[in-house]
């Protein structure tokens, strides 16, 4: 089974790119972030014509997440990260697909830091950590994936000294990610490539993609009962070079049936 995550940076504006990528790579499950579209504007028909079922949680102009499946039934089990009833941002959706619990997230950016947006990011991380403990206790296969907006280590960022005060790389955020993983999750891409430079995002400015001045901020976390089933993974970085593409590239893993 091939599972992918992709911050599309606007599902309607980048729809031709998304559909081309789906056709060329045919992942079984796809988690999308940053739809930037309200629910009624999600391109359901085009996605269905491409061979995918979909559930989504949209929001006008900002945020938004979705889970797509190819020839697989999908059962939505939640679309709000527990812990803050006043949080109305569309950043989380969760579903059961083929015996696996799939959690798709778009963690807050948090800039400028310090400040209210950074506090919101840290609070979101705490809520996520509480929920992931609950998911682990269920003892079912779980994949948590999406745009975490954090570079866990210096290996995950081009010229890390330039990012020390950024909300994606501040010590508090990196510590929150380490504490999350320490619950028992496996950082799938880093397990497969423990010492390699791998990026998933390249800014539009200063020819970042051409210079390979990137960041690894899109992650897969696997529950303990999935770690042994991880067989492959990677980044479709060529998609970042397509015309009118997102500033992220799709990231994917493959897991065996048992």
Coordinates of N, CA and C in Angstrom, one line a residue:
X1 N 0.8 -1.2 0.0 CA 0.0 0.0 0.0 C 0.9 1.2 0.0
X2 N 0.6 2.2 -0.9 CA 1.3 3.4 -1.0 C 0.5 4.6 -0.4
X3 N 1.1 5.2 0.6 CA 0.4 6.4 1.2 C 1.3 7.6 1.0
X4 N 0.6 8.7 0.6 CA 1.3 9.9 0.3 C 0.7 11.1 1.1
X5 N 1.6 12.1 1.2 CA 1.1 13.4 1.8 C 1.6 14.5 0.9
X6 N 0.8 15.5 0.7 CA 1.1 16.6 -0.2 C 0.4 17.9 0.2
X7 N 1.2 18.9 0.6 CA 0.6 20.2 0.8 C 0.5 20.9 -0.6
X8 N -0.7 21.0 -1.1 CA -0.9 21.4 -2.5 C -0.9 22.9 -2.6
X9 N -1.0 23.7 -1.5 CA -0.9 25.1 -1.6 C -2.0 25.7 -2.5
X10 N -3.2 25.2 -2.3 CA -4.4 25.7 -3.1 C -4.9 24.6 -4.0
X11 N -5.9 23.9 -3.6 CA -6.3 22.7 -4.3 C -6.9 23.0 -5.7
X12 N -7.6 24.1 -5.8 CA -8.2 24.5 -7.1 C -7.1 25.1 -8.0
X13 N -6.3 26.0 -7.5 CA -5.3 26.6 -8.3 C -4.2 25.7 -8.8
X14 N -4.0 24.6 -8.0 CA -3.0 23.6 -8.4 C -3.6 22.3 -8.9
X15 N -4.9 22.3 -9.2 CA -5.6 21.1 -9.6 C -4.9 20.4 -10.7
X16 N -4.5 21.0 -11.8 CA -3.8 20.3 -12.9 C -2.6 19.5 -12.4
X17 N -1.8 20.2 -11.5 CA -0.6 19.5 -11.0 C -1.0 18.3 -10.2
X18 N -2.0 18.5 -9.3 CA -2.4 17.4 -8.4 C -2.9 16.2 -9.3
X19 N -3.8 16.5 -10.3 CA -4.3 15.4 -11.1 C -3.2 14.7 -11.9
X20 N -2.3 15.5 -12.4 CA -1.2 14.8 -13.1 C -0.3 13.9 -12.2
X21 N -0.1 14.4 -11.0 CA 0.7 13.6 -10.1 C 0.0 12.3 -9.7
X22 N -1.3 12.4 -9.4 CA -2.1 11.3 -9.1 C -2.1 10.2 -10.2
X23 N -2.2 10.7 -11.5 CA -2.2 9.8 -12.6 C -0.9 9.1 -12.8
X24 N 0.2 9.9 -12.5 CA 1.5 9.3 -12.8 C 2.0 8.4 -11.7
X25 N 1.5 8.6 -10.4 CA 2.1 7.8 -9.3 C 1.1 6.9 -8.6
X26 N -0.2 7.1 -8.8 CA -1.3 6.3 -8.3 C -1.2 5.8 -6.9
X27 N -1.0 6.7 -5.9 CA -1.0 6.3 -4.5 C -2.3 5.8 -4.1
X28 N -2.3 4.9 -3.1 CA -3.6 4.3 -2.6 C -4.3 5.2 -1.7
X29 N -3.6 6.0 -0.9 CA -4.1 6.9 0.1 C -3.3 8.2 0.0
X30 N -4.0 9.3 -0.1 CA -3.3 10.6 -0.2 C -3.9 11.6 0.8
X31 N -3.0 12.2 1.6 CA -3.4 13.2 2.5 C -3.0 14.6 2.0
X32 N -3.9 15.5 1.9 CA -3.7 16.8 1.3 C -3.8 17.9 2.4
X33 N -3.0 18.9 2.3 CA -3.0 20.0 3.2 C -3.1 21.4 2.4
X34 N -3.5 22.4 3.1 CA -3.6 23.7 2.6 C -4.4 23.8 1.3
X35 N -5.7 23.3 1.5 CA -6.6 23.3 0.4 C -7.0 24.8 0.0
X36 N -7.1 25.7 0.9 CA -7.4 27.1 0.7 C -8.7 27.2 0.0
X37 N -9.7 26.4 0.4 CA -11.0 26.4 -0.2 C -12.1 26.0 0.8
X38 N -13.2 26.7 0.8 CA -14.3 26.2 1.6 C -14.8 24.8 1.2
X39 N -15.6 24.2 2.0 CA -16.0 22.8 1.7 C -16.7 22.7 0.4
X40 N -17.6 23.7 0.1 CA -18.4 23.5 -1.2 C -17.6 23.8 -2.4
X41 N -16.3 24.3 -2.3 CA -15.5 24.6 -3.4 C -14.4 23.5 -3.7
X42 N -14.5 22.4 -2.9 CA -13.5 21.3 -3.1 C -13.9 20.6 -4.4
X43 N -12.8 20.3 -5.2 CA -13.1 19.8 -6.6 C -13.4 18.3 -6.5
X44 N -14.5 17.9 -5.9 CA -14.9 16.5 -5.7 C -15.0 15.8 -7.0
X45 N -15.7 16.4 -8.0 CA -15.9 15.7 -9.2 C -14.7 15.4 -10.0
X46 N -13.7 16.3 -10.0 CA -12.5 16.1 -10.7 C -11.7 15.0 -10.0
X47 N -11.7 15.0 -8.7 CA -11.0 14.0 -7.9 C -11.6 12.6 -8.1
X48 N -12.9 12.6 -8.2 CA -13.6 11.3 -8.4 C -13.3 10.8 -9.8
X49 N -13.3 11.7 -10.8 CA -13.0 11.3 -12.2 C -11.6 10.8 -12.3
X50 N -10.7 11.2 -11.4 CA -9.3 10.7 -11.4 C -9.3 9.3 -10.7
X51 N -10.4 8.8 -10.1 CA -10.4 7.5 -9.5 C -10.3 7.5 -8.0
X52 N -10.6 8.6 -7.4 CA -10.4 8.7 -5.9 C -11.7 9.1 -5.2
X53 N -11.9 8.4 -4.1 CA -12.9 8.9 -3.1 C -12.2 10.0 -2.3
X54 N -13.0 10.8 -1.6 CA -12.4 11.9 -0.8 C -13.3 12.3 0.3
X55 N -12.7 12.7 1.4 CA -13.3 13.4 2.5 C -12.5 14.6 2.7
X56 N -13.1 15.7 3.2 CA -12.3 17.0 3.3 C -12.9 17.9 4.4
X57 N -12.1 18.7 4.9 CA -12.4 19.7 5.9 C -11.9 21.1 5.4
X58 N -12.7 21.9 4.8 CA -12.2 23.1 4.1 C -12.4 24.3 4.9
X59 N -11.8 25.4 4.4 CA -11.9 26.7 5.0 C -11.6 27.8 4.0
X60 N -12.3 28.8 3.9 CA -12.1 29.8 2.9 C -10.8 30.5 3.0
X61 N -10.0 30.4 1.9 CA -8.7 31.1 1.7 C -7.6 30.5 2.5
X62 N -7.8 29.8 3.5 CA -6.7 29.3 4.4 C -6.9 27.8 4.7
X63 N -5.8 27.2 5.1 CA -5.8 25.9 5.8 C -6.5 24.9 4.9
X64 N -7.2 23.9 5.5 CA -8.0 22.9 4.8 C -7.1 21.6 4.6
X65 N -7.8 20.4 4.9 CA -7.2 19.1 4.8 C -8.1 18.2 4.1
X66 N -7.6 17.1 3.5 CA -8.4 16.1 2.9 C -7.7 14.8 2.9
X67 N -8.5 13.7 2.8 CA -7.9 12.4 2.6 C -8.6 11.7 1.4
X68 N -7.8 11.3 0.4 CA -8.2 10.6 -0.8 C -7.9 9.1 -0.8
X69 N -8.7 8.3 -1.3 CA -8.4 6.9 -1.4 C -8.7 6.4 -2.8
X70 N -7.9 5.5 -3.3 CA -8.1 4.9 -4.7 C -8.6 3.5 -4.5
X71 N -9.9 3.3 -4.9 CA -10.5 2.0 -4.9 C -10.6 1.4 -3.4
X72 N -10.7 2.3 -2.5 CA -10.7 1.8 -1.1 C -11.8 2.6 -0.4
X73 N -12.7 1.9 0.4 CA -13.7 2.7 1.2 C -13.0 3.5 2.3
X74 N -13.6 4.6 2.6 CA -13.0 5.5 3.6 C -14.1 5.9 4.6
X75 N -13.8 5.8 5.9 CA -14.7 6.1 7.0 C -14.2 7.2 7.8
X76 N -14.8 8.4 7.7 CA -14.3 9.5 8.5 C -14.7 9.3 10.0
X77 N -13.7 9.6 10.9 CA -14.0 9.4 12.3 C -13.8 10.7 13.1
X78 N -13.3 11.7 12.5 CA -13.1 13.0 13.2 C -12.5 14.1 12.2
X79 N -12.9 15.3 12.5 CA -12.3 16.4 11.7 C -11.9 17.6 12.6
X80 N -11.8 17.3 13.9 CA -11.3 18.4 14.8 C -10.3 17.8 15.7
X81 N -9.2 18.4 15.9 CA -8.2 17.9 16.9 C -8.8 18.3 18.3
X82 N -9.0 17.3 19.2 CA -9.6 17.6 20.5 C -8.8 18.5 21.3
X83 N -9.5 19.2 22.3 CA -8.7 19.9 23.3 C -9.0 21.4 23.3
X84 N -9.6 22.0 22.2 CA -9.9 23.4 22.2 C -11.2 23.6 21.4
X85 N -12.3 23.7 22.0 CA -13.6 23.9 21.3 C -13.7 25.2 20.6
X86 N -12.8 26.1 20.9 CA -12.9 27.4 20.2 C -12.0 27.5 19.0
X87 N -11.3 26.5 18.7 CA -10.4 26.5 17.6 C -11.2 26.1 16.3
X88 N -11.3 27.1 15.4 CA -12.2 26.8 14.2 C -11.3 26.6 12.9
X89 N -10.0 26.6 13.1 CA -9.2 26.4 11.9 C -9.2 25.0 11.4
X90 N -9.3 24.8 10.1 CA -9.4 23.5 9.5 C -8.1 22.9 9.3
X91 N -7.6 22.2 10.3 CA -6.2 21.7 10.2 C -6.1 20.2 10.5
X92 N -7.2 19.5 10.6 CA -7.1 18.0 11.0 C -8.3 17.3 10.5
X93 N -8.0 16.0 10.0 CA -9.1 15.1 9.7 C -8.5 13.7 9.8
X94 N -9.4 12.8 10.2 CA -9.0 11.4 10.6 C -10.0 10.4 10.1
X95 N -9.5 9.3 9.6 CA -10.4 8.3 9.0 C -9.8 6.9 9.1
X96 N -10.6 5.9 8.9 CA -10.3 4.5 8.9 C -10.2 4.1 7.4
X97 N -9.1 3.5 7.0 CA -9.0 3.1 5.6 C -8.3 1.7 5.6
X98 N -8.9 0.7 5.2 CA -8.3 -0.7 5.1 C -7.7 -1.1 6.4
X99 N -8.3 -0.9 7.5 CA -7.8 -1.3 8.8 C -6.7 -0.4 9.4
X100 N -6.4 0.7 8.8 CA -5.4 1.7 9.3 C -6.1 3.0 9.6
X101 N -5.8 3.5 10.8 CA -6.3 4.9 11.1 C -5.3 5.9 10.5
X102 N -5.9 6.7 9.7 CA -5.1 7.8 9.0 C -5.4 9.1 9.6
X103 N -4.4 9.8 10.1 CA -4.6 11.2 10.6 C -3.8 12.1 9.7
X104 N -4.5 13.1 9.1 CA -4.0 14.1 8.2 C -4.0 15.4 8.9
X105 N -2.8 16.1 9.0 CA -2.8 17.3 9.8 C -2.0 18.4 9.0
X106 N -2.3 19.7 9.3 CA -1.6 20.8 8.9 C -1.3 21.7 10.1
X107 N -0.1 21.4 10.7 CA 0.2 22.1 11.9 C 0.5 23.6 11.7
X108 N 0.1 24.4 12.6 CA 0.3 25.9 12.4 C 1.8 26.2 12.2
X109 N 2.0 27.3 11.4 CA 3.3 27.8 11.1 C 4.0 28.4 12.3
X110 N 3.2 29.3 13.0 CA 3.7 29.9 14.2 C 4.5 31.2 14.2
X111 N 4.8 31.6 13.0 CA 5.5 32.9 12.9 C 4.5 34.1 12.9
X112 N 5.0 35.3 13.5 CA 6.3 35.5 14.1 C 6.4 35.0 15.5
X113 N 7.6 34.6 15.8 CA 7.9 34.0 17.2 C 8.9 34.9 17.9
X114 N 8.6 35.2 19.1 CA 7.5 34.8 19.9 C 6.3 35.7 19.6
X115 N 5.1 35.2 20.1 CA 3.9 36.0 19.8 C 2.7 35.0 19.8
X116 N 1.5 35.5 19.6 CA 0.3 34.7 19.7 C 0.2 33.6 18.8
X117 N 0.7 33.7 17.5 CA 0.7 32.6 16.6 C 1.7 31.5 17.0
X118 N 2.8 31.9 17.6 CA 3.7 30.9 18.1 C 3.1 30.1 19.3
X119 N 2.4 30.9 20.2 CA 1.7 30.2 21.3 C 0.6 29.3 20.8
X120 N -0.1 29.7 19.8 CA -1.1 28.8 19.2 C -0.5 27.5 18.7
X121 N 0.7 27.6 18.0 CA 1.4 26.5 17.5 C 1.8 25.5 18.6
X122 N 2.4 26.0 19.7 CA 2.8 25.2 20.8 C 1.6 24.5 21.5
X123 N 0.5 25.3 21.6 CA -0.8 24.7 22.1 C -1.3 23.6 21.3
X124 N -1.2 23.8 20.0 CA -1.7 22.8 19.0 C -0.9 21.5 19.2
X125 N 0.4 21.7 19.3 CA 1.3 20.6 19.5 C 0.9 19.8 20.8
X126 N 0.6 20.5 21.8 CA 0.2 19.8 23.1 C -1.1 19.0 22.9
X127 N -2.0 19.6 22.2 CA -3.3 18.9 21.9 C -3.0 17.7 21.1
X128 N -2.1 17.8 20.1 CA -1.8 16.7 19.2 C -1.2 15.6 20.0
X129 N -0.2 15.9 20.9 CA 0.4 14.9 21.7 C -0.5 14.2 22.6
X130 N -1.5 14.9 23.1 CA -2.5 14.2 24.0 C -3.4 13.2 23.1
X131 N -3.7 13.7 21.9 CA -4.5 12.8 21.1 C -3.8 11.6 20.6
X132 N -2.5 11.8 20.2 CA -1.7 10.7 19.7 C -1.5 9.6 20.8
X133 N -1.4 10.0 22.1 CA -1.4 9.0 23.1 C -2.7 8.2 23.1
X134 N -3.8 8.8 22.9 CA -5.1 8.1 22.8 C -5.0 7.1 21.6
X135 N -4.5 7.6 20.5 CA -4.4 6.7 19.3 C -3.5 5.5 19.6
X136 N -2.4 5.7 20.2 CA -1.5 4.6 20.6 C -2.2 3.6 21.5
X137 N -3.0 4.1 22.4 CA -3.7 3.2 23.3 C -4.7 2.3 22.6
X138 N -5.2 2.7 21.5 CA -6.2 1.9 20.7 C -5.5 0.6 20.2
X139 N -4.2 0.6 20.0 CA -3.5 -0.6 19.6 C -4.0 -1.0 18.2
X140 N -4.2 0.0 17.3 CA -4.5 -0.3 15.9 C -3.4 0.4 15.1
X141 N -3.2 -0.1 13.8 CA -2.2 0.6 13.0 C -2.6 2.1 12.7
X142 N -1.7 3.0 12.9 CA -1.9 4.4 12.8 C -0.8 5.1 12.0
X143 N -1.3 5.9 11.0 CA -0.3 6.8 10.3 C -0.7 8.2 10.5
X144 N 0.2 9.0 11.1 CA 0.0 10.4 11.3 C 0.8 11.1 10.2
X145 N 0.3 11.9 9.4 CA 1.0 12.5 8.3 C 0.5 13.9 7.9
X146 N 1.4 14.7 7.3 CA 1.0 16.0 6.9 C 2.2 17.0 7.0
X147 N 1.8 18.2 6.9 CA 2.8 19.3 7.0 C 2.8 19.7 8.5
X148 N 3.9 19.3 9.1 CA 4.1 19.6 10.6 C 4.7 20.9 10.8
X149 N 5.2 21.6 9.8 CA 5.9 22.9 10.0 C 7.0 22.9 11.0
X150 N 7.8 21.8 11.0 CA 8.9 21.7 11.9 C 10.0 21.0 11.2
X151 N 11.3 21.5 11.3 CA 12.4 20.7 10.9 C 13.0 20.1 12.1
X152 N 13.0 18.8 12.3 CA 13.4 18.2 13.5 C 14.8 18.4 13.9
X153 N 15.7 18.3 12.9 CA 17.2 18.4 13.2 C 17.8 19.3 12.2
X154 N 19.1 19.6 12.4 CA 19.9 20.4 11.5 C 20.0 19.8 10.1
X155 N 19.9 18.4 10.0 CA 20.0 17.7 8.8 C 18.8 18.1 7.9
X156 N 17.7 18.5 8.5 CA 16.5 18.8 7.8 C 16.3 20.2 7.3
X157 N 17.3 21.0 7.3 CA 17.2 22.4 6.9 C 18.5 22.9 6.2
X158 N 18.3 23.6 5.1 CA 19.4 24.2 4.5 C 19.9 25.4 5.3
X159 N 21.2 25.4 5.6 CA 21.8 26.5 6.4 C 21.0 26.7 7.7
X160 N 21.1 25.8 8.6 CA 20.3 25.9 9.8 C 20.5 27.1 10.7
X161 N 21.7 27.7 10.6 CA 22.0 28.9 11.4 C 21.2 30.1 11.0
X162 N 20.6 30.0 9.8 CA 19.7 31.1 9.4 C 18.3 31.0 10.0
X163 N 18.0 29.8 10.6 CA 16.6 29.5 11.0 C 16.4 29.5 12.5
X164 N 17.4 29.8 13.2 CA 17.4 29.6 14.7 C 16.2 30.3 15.4
X165 N 15.8 31.5 14.9 CA 14.7 32.2 15.5 C 13.4 32.0 14.8
X166 N 13.3 31.1 13.8 CA 12.1 30.9 13.1 C 11.2 29.9 13.8
X167 N 9.9 30.1 13.7 CA 9.0 29.2 14.5 C 9.0 27.8 14.0
X168 N 9.6 27.5 12.8 CA 9.7 26.1 12.3 C 10.9 25.4 12.9
X169 N 11.8 26.2 13.6 CA 13.1 25.6 14.0 C 13.5 26.0 15.4
X170 N 12.6 26.7 16.1 CA 12.9 27.1 17.4 C 13.0 25.9 18.3
X171 N 13.9 26.0 19.4 CA 14.1 24.8 20.3 C 12.8 24.3 20.8
X172 N 11.8 25.1 21.2 CA 10.5 24.7 21.8 C 9.8 23.8 20.8
X173 N 9.8 24.1 19.5 CA 9.1 23.3 18.5 C 9.8 22.0 18.2
X174 N 11.1 22.1 18.1 CA 11.8 20.8 17.9 C 11.7 19.9 19.1
X175 N 11.7 20.4 20.3 CA 11.5 19.6 21.5 C 10.1 19.0 21.5
X176 N 9.1 19.8 21.1 CA 7.7 19.2 21.0 C 7.6 18.0 20.0
X177 N 8.3 18.2 18.9 CA 8.3 17.1 17.9 C 9.0 15.8 18.5
X178 N 10.2 16.1 19.2 CA 10.9 14.9 19.8 C 10.1 14.2 20.8
X179 N 9.4 15.0 21.6 CA 8.5 14.4 22.7 C 7.4 13.6 22.1
X180 N 6.9 14.1 21.0 CA 5.8 13.4 20.3 C 6.3 12.1 19.8
X181 N 7.4 12.1 19.1 CA 8.0 10.8 18.5 C 8.3 9.9 19.6
X182 N 8.8 10.4 20.7 CA 9.2 9.6 21.9 C 8.1 8.8 22.5
X183 N 6.8 9.1 22.2 CA 5.7 8.3 22.7 C 5.8 6.9 22.1
X184 N 6.5 6.7 21.0 CA 6.6 5.4 20.4 C 6.4 5.4 18.9
X185 N 6.3 6.6 18.3 CA 6.1 6.8 16.9 C 7.5 6.6 16.1
X186 N 7.4 6.2 14.9 CA 8.6 6.1 14.0 C 8.5 7.2 12.9
X187 N 9.5 8.0 12.8 CA 9.6 9.0 11.7 C 10.1 8.2 10.5
X188 N 9.1 7.9 9.6 CA 9.3 6.9 8.6 C 10.4 7.3 7.6
X189 N 10.4 8.5 7.1 CA 11.4 8.9 6.1 C 12.8 8.9 6.8
X190 N 12.9 9.4 8.0 CA 14.3 9.4 8.6 C 14.7 7.9 9.0
X191 N 13.8 7.0 9.2 CA 14.2 5.6 9.5 C 14.8 5.1 8.2
X192 N 14.2 5.4 7.1 CA 14.6 4.8 5.8 C 15.9 5.5 5.4
X193 N 16.1 6.8 5.7 CA 17.3 7.5 5.2 C 17.9 8.3 6.5
X194 N 18.5 7.5 7.4 CA 18.9 8.1 8.6 C 20.0 9.2 8.5
X195 N 20.8 9.2 7.5 CA 21.9 10.2 7.4 C 21.8 11.1 6.2
X196 N 20.8 11.0 5.4 CA 20.7 11.7 4.1 C 20.0 13.0 4.2
X197 N 20.4 14.0 3.4 CA 19.7 15.2 3.3 C 18.5 15.0 2.4
X198 N 17.3 15.2 3.0 CA 16.1 15.1 2.3 C 15.2 16.3 2.6
X199 N 14.7 17.0 1.5 CA 13.9 18.1 1.7 C 12.5 17.8 1.1
X200 N 11.5 18.5 1.6 CA 10.1 18.4 1.1 C 9.5 19.7 0.7
X201 N 10.2 20.8 1.0 CA 9.7 22.2 0.7 C 10.9 23.0 0.2
X202 N 10.6 23.8 -0.8 CA 11.5 24.8 -1.3 C 10.7 26.1 -1.6
X203 N 11.2 27.2 -1.0 CA 10.5 28.5 -1.1 C 10.4 28.9 -2.6
X204 N 9.5 29.7 -2.9 CA 9.4 30.3 -4.3 C 10.5 31.3 -4.5
X205 N 11.1 31.9 -3.5 CA 12.0 33.0 -3.6 C 13.4 32.6 -3.8
X206 N 14.2 33.4 -4.4 CA 15.7 33.3 -4.5 C 16.1 31.9 -5.1
X207 N 15.3 31.4 -6.0 CA 15.6 30.2 -6.7 C 15.9 29.0 -5.7
X208 N 15.2 28.9 -4.7 CA 15.4 27.9 -3.6 C 15.4 26.5 -4.2
X209 N 14.5 26.2 -5.1 CA 14.5 24.8 -5.6 C 15.7 24.6 -6.5
X210 N 16.1 25.5 -7.3 CA 17.3 25.4 -8.2 C 18.5 25.2 -7.4
X211 N 18.6 25.9 -6.2 CA 19.8 25.8 -5.4 C 19.7 24.7 -4.4
X212 N 18.6 24.0 -4.3 CA 18.3 22.9 -3.3 C 18.4 23.5 -1.9
X213 N 17.9 24.7 -1.7 CA 17.9 25.3 -0.4 C 16.5 25.0 0.2
X214 N 16.4 23.8 0.7 CA 15.1 23.3 1.2 C 14.9 23.0 2.6
X215 N 13.8 22.5 3.0 CA 13.4 22.1 4.3 C 12.7 20.8 4.3
X216 N 12.8 20.0 5.4 CA 12.0 18.8 5.5 C 11.0 19.1 6.6
X217 N 9.8 19.3 6.2 CA 8.7 19.7 7.1 C 7.5 18.8 7.0
X218 N 7.4 18.0 6.0 CA 6.3 17.1 5.8 C 6.7 15.7 6.2
X219 N 6.0 15.1 7.2 CA 6.5 13.9 7.9 C 5.4 12.8 7.9
X220 N 5.9 11.6 8.1 CA 5.1 10.4 8.4 C 5.5 9.9 9.8
X221 N 4.5 9.7 10.7 CA 4.8 9.0 11.9 C 4.0 7.8 11.9
X222 N 4.6 6.6 12.2 CA 4.0 5.3 12.2 C 3.9 4.8 13.6
X223 N 2.8 4.2 13.9 CA 2.6 3.5 15.2 C 3.5 2.3 15.3
X224 N 3.8 1.7 16.5 CA 4.8 0.6 16.6 C 4.4 -0.6 15.8
X225 N 3.1 -0.8 15.6 CA 2.6 -2.0 14.9 C 2.7 -1.8 13.4
X226 N 3.2 -0.7 12.9 CA 3.4 -0.5 11.5 C 4.9 -0.4 11.1
X227 N 5.7 -0.1 12.1 CA 7.1 0.1 11.8 C 7.7 -1.0 11.0
X228 N 7.4 -2.2 11.4 CA 8.0 -3.4 10.7 C 7.4 -3.6 9.3
X229 N 6.3 -2.9 9.0 CA 5.7 -3.1 7.7 C 6.2 -2.0 6.7
X230 N 7.0 -1.1 7.1 CA 7.5 0.0 6.3 C 8.6 -0.6 5.3
X231 N 8.3 -0.5 4.0 CA 9.2 -1.1 3.0 C 9.9 -0.1 2.1
X232 N 9.4 1.1 1.9 CA 10.0 2.1 1.0 C 9.4 3.5 1.3
X233 N 10.0 4.5 0.8 CA 9.5 5.8 0.9 C 10.4 6.8 0.2
X234 N 9.9 8.0 0.0 CA 10.7 9.0 -0.7 C 9.9 10.3 -1.0
X235 N 10.5 11.2 -1.7 CA 10.0 12.5 -2.1 C 9.9 12.6 -3.6
X236 N 8.8 12.9 -4.1 CA 8.6 13.2 -5.6 C 9.1 14.6 -5.8
X237 N 10.4 14.9 -5.7 CA 10.8 16.2 -5.7 C 10.7 16.8 -7.1
X238 N 10.7 16.0 -8.2 CA 10.5 16.5 -9.5 C 9.2 17.3 -9.7
X239 N 8.2 17.0 -8.9 CA 6.9 17.7 -9.0 C 7.1 19.1 -8.6
X240 N 8.0 19.4 -7.7 CA 8.3 20.8 -7.3 C 8.8 21.6 -8.5
X241 N 9.3 21.0 -9.5 CA 9.8 21.7 -10.7 C 8.8 21.9 -11.8
X242 N 7.6 21.4 -11.6 CA 6.5 21.5 -12.6 C 6.0 23.0 -12.6
X243 N 5.4 23.3 -13.7 CA 4.8 24.7 -13.9 C 3.6 24.9 -12.9
X244 N 3.6 26.0 -12.3 CA 2.5 26.4 -11.4 C 2.2 25.4 -10.3
X245 N 3.3 24.9 -9.7 CA 3.3 23.9 -8.7 C 3.3 24.4 -7.3
X246 N 3.1 23.6 -6.4 CA 3.2 24.0 -5.0 C 4.6 24.2 -4.6
X247 N 4.8 24.8 -3.4 CA 6.2 25.0 -2.9 C 6.6 23.7 -2.1
X248 N 5.7 22.8 -1.9 CA 6.0 21.5 -1.4 C 6.1 20.4 -2.5
X249 N 6.7 19.3 -2.2 CA 6.7 18.2 -3.1 C 6.0 17.1 -2.3
X250 N 5.3 16.2 -3.1 CA 4.7 15.0 -2.4 C 5.7 14.1 -1.7
X251 N 5.3 13.6 -0.6 CA 6.1 12.6 0.1 C 5.3 11.3 0.3
X252 N 6.0 10.2 0.2 CA 5.2 8.9 0.2 C 6.0 7.8 0.9
X253 N 5.2 6.8 1.4 CA 5.8 5.6 1.9 C 5.0 4.4 1.4
X254 N 5.6 3.3 1.5 CA 4.9 2.0 1.1 C 5.0 1.1 2.3
X255 N 3.9 0.5 2.6 CA 3.8 -0.5 3.7 C 3.3 -1.8 3.2
X256 N 3.8 -2.9 3.8 CA 3.4 -4.2 3.4 C 2.0 -4.6 4.0
X257 N 1.4 -5.6 3.5 CA 0.1 -6.0 4.0 C 0.2 -6.5 5.4
X258 N 1.3 -7.2 5.8 CA 1.4 -7.7 7.1 C 2.8 -7.9 7.5

